[in-house]
PDB file of C-alpha atoms in Angstrom:
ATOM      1  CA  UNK A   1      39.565  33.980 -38.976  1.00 77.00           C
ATOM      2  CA  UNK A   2      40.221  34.181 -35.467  1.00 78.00           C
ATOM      3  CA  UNK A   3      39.515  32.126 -32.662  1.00 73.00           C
ATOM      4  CA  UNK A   4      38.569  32.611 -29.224  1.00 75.00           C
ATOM      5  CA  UNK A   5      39.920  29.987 -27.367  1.00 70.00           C
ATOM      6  CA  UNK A   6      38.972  30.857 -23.720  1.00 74.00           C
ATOM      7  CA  UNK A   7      35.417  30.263 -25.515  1.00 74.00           C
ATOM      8  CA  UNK A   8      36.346  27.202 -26.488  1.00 74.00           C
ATOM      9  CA  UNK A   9      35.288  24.300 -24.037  1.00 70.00           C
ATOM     10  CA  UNK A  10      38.157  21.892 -23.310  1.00 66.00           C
ATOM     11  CA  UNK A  11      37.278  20.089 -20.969  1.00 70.00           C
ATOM     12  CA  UNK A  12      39.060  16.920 -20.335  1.00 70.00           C
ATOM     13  CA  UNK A  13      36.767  13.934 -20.808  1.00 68.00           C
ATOM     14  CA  UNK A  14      37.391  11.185 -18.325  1.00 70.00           C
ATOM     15  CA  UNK A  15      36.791   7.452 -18.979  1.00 67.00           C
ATOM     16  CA  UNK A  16      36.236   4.550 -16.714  1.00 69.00           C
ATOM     17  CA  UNK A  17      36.123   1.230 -17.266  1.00 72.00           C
ATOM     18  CA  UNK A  18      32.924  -0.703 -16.801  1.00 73.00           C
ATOM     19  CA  UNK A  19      31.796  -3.992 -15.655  1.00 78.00           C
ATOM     20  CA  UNK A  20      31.713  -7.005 -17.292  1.00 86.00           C
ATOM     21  CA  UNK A  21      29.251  -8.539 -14.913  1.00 88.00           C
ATOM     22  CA  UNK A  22      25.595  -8.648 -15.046  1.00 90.00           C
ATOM     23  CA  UNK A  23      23.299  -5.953 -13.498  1.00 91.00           C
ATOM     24  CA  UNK A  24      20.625  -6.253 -11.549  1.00 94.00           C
ATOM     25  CA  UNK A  25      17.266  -4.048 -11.359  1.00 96.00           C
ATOM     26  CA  UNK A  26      15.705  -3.164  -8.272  1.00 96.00           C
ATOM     27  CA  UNK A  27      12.628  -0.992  -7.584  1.00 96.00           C
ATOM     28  CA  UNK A  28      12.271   0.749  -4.359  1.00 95.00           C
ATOM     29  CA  UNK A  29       8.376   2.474  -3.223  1.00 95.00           C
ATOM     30  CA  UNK A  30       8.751   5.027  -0.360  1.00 95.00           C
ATOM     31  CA  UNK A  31       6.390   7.363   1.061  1.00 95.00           C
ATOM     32  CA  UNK A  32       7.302  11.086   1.213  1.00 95.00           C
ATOM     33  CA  UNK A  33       5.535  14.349   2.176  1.00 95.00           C
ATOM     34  CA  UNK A  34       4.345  15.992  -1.302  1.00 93.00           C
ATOM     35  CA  UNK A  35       6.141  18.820  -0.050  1.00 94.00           C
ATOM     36  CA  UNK A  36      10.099  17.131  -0.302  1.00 94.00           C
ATOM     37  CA  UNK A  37      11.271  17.647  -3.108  1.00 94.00           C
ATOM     38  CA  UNK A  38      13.179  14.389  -5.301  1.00 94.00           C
ATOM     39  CA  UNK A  39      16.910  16.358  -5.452  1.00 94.00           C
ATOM     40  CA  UNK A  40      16.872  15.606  -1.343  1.00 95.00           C
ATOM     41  CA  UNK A  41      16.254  12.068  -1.827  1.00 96.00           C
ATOM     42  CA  UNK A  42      19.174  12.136  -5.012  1.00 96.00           C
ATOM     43  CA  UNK A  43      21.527  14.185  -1.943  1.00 95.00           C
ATOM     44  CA  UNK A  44      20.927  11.251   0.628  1.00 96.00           C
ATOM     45  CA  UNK A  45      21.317   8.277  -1.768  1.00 96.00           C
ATOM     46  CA  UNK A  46      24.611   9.462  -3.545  1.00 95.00           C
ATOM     47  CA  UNK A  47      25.767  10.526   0.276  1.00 95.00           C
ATOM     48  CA  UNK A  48      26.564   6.236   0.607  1.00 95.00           C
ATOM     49  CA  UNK A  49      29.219   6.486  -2.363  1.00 93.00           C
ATOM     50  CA  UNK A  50      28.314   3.052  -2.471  1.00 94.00           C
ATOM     51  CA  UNK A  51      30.225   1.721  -5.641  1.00 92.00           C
ATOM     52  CA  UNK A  52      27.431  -1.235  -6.436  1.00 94.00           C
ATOM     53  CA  UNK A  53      25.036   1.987  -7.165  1.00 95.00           C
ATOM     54  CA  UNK A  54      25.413   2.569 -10.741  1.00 93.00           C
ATOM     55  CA  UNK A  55      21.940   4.499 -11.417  1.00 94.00           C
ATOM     56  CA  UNK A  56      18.706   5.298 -10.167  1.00 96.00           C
ATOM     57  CA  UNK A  57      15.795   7.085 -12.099  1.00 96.00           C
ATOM     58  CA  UNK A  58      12.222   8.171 -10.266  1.00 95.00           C
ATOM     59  CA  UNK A  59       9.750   6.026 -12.519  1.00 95.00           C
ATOM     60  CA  UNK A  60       6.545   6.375 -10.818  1.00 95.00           C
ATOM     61  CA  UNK A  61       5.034   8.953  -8.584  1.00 94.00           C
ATOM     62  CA  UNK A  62       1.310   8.180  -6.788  1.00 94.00           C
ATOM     63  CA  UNK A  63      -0.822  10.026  -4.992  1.00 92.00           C
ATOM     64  CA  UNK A  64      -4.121   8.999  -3.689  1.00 89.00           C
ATOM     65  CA  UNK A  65      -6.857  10.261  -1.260  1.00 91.00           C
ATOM     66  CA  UNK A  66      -5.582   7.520   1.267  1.00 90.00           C
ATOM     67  CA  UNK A  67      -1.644   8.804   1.266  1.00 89.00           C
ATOM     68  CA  UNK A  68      -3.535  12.040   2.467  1.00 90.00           C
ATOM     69  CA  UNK A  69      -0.464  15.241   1.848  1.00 93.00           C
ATOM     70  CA  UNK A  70       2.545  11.977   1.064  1.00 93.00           C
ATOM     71  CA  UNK A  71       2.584  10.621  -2.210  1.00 94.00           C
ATOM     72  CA  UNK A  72       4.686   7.212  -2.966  1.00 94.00           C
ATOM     73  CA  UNK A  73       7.417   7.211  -5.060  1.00 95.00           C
ATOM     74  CA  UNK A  74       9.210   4.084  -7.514  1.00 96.00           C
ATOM     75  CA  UNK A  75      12.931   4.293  -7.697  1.00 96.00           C
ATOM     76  CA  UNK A  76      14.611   1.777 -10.085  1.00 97.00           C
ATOM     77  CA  UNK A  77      18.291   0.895  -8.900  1.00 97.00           C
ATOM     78  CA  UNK A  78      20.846  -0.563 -11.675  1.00 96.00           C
ATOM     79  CA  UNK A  79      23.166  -2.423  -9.505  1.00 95.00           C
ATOM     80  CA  UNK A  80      26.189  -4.000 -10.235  1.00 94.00           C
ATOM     81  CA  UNK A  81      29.774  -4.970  -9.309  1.00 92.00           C
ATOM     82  CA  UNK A  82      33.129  -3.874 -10.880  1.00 89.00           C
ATOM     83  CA  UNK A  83      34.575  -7.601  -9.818  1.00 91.00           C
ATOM     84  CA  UNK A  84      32.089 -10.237  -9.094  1.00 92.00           C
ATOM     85  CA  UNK A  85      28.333 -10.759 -10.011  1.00 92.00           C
ATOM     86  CA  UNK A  86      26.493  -9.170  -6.959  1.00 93.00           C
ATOM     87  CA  UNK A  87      24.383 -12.400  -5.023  1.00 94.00           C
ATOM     88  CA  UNK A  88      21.288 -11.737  -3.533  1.00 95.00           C
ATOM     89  CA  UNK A  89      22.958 -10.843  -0.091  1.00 96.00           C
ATOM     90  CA  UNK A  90      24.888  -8.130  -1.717  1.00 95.00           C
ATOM     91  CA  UNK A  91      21.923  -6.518  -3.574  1.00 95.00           C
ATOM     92  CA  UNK A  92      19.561  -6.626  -0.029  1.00 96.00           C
ATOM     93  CA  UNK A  93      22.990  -5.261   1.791  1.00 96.00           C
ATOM     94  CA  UNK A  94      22.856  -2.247  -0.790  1.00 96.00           C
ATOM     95  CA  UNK A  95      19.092  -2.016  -0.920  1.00 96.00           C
ATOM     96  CA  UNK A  96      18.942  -1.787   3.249  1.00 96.00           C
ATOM     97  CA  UNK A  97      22.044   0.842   3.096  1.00 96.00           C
ATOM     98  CA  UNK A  98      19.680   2.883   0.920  1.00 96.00           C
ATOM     99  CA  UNK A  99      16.604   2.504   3.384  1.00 96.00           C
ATOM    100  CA  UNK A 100      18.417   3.573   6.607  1.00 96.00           C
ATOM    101  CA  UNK A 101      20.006   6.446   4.683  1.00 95.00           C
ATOM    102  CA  UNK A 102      16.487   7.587   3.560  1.00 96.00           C
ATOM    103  CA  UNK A 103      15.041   6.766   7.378  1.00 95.00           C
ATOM    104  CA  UNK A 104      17.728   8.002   9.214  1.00 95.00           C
ATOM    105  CA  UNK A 105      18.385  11.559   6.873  1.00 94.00           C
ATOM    106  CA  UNK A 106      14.948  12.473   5.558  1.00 95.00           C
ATOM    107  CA  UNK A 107      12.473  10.023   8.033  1.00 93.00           C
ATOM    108  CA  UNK A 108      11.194   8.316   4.804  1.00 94.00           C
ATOM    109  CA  UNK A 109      10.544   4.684   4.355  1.00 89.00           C
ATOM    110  CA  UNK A 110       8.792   1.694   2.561  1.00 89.00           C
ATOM    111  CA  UNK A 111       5.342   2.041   1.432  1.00 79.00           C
ATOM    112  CA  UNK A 112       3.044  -0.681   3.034  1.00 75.00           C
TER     113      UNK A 112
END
């Protein structure tokens, strides 16, 4: 047999520790043009590096004759500390972080 070992995928796997604090869950509704697309929403949001960010999935997307050419969008948030269960100030600290990225990068914001 022979084998081809620039075929071969080795890549080194990296591990990192995780928390052993609690999570929290936070949904976020915006309003955005129909037209943006979600990967420039993903590009602004992981611009913060902001540690307490561990995911965020799109869950809902809306559109209705009132939103006219936006449509709102539901982002779910799993936040959570690598050294102390995140209080409620921490978690609105993060949350507003993500707003005035979204406001001041792509002119998005809150749906009322």
């Amino acid at each position: 047999a022979q084998i081809d070992f620039e075929a071969i995928n080795n890549d080194i796997i990296k591990t990192t520790s995780y928390s052993k604090f609690q999570s929290s869950k936070k949904d976020l509704t915006i309003i955005t043009p129909k037209s943006m697309e979600y990967k420039e929403i993903k590009k602004a949001i992981n611009s913060l590096n902001n540690k307490n960010i561990k995911q965020f999935n799109l869950i809902d997307i809306y559109n209705d004759e009132k939103l006219g050419d936006s449509e709102s969008l539901t982002i779910r948030f799993v936040l959570q500390n690598d050294e102390k269960t995140m209080e409620e100030e921490d978690i609105t600290t993060t949350m507003n972080s993500i707003l005035d990225a979204l406001n001041k990068e792509l002119s998005i914001g809150l749906r009322q």
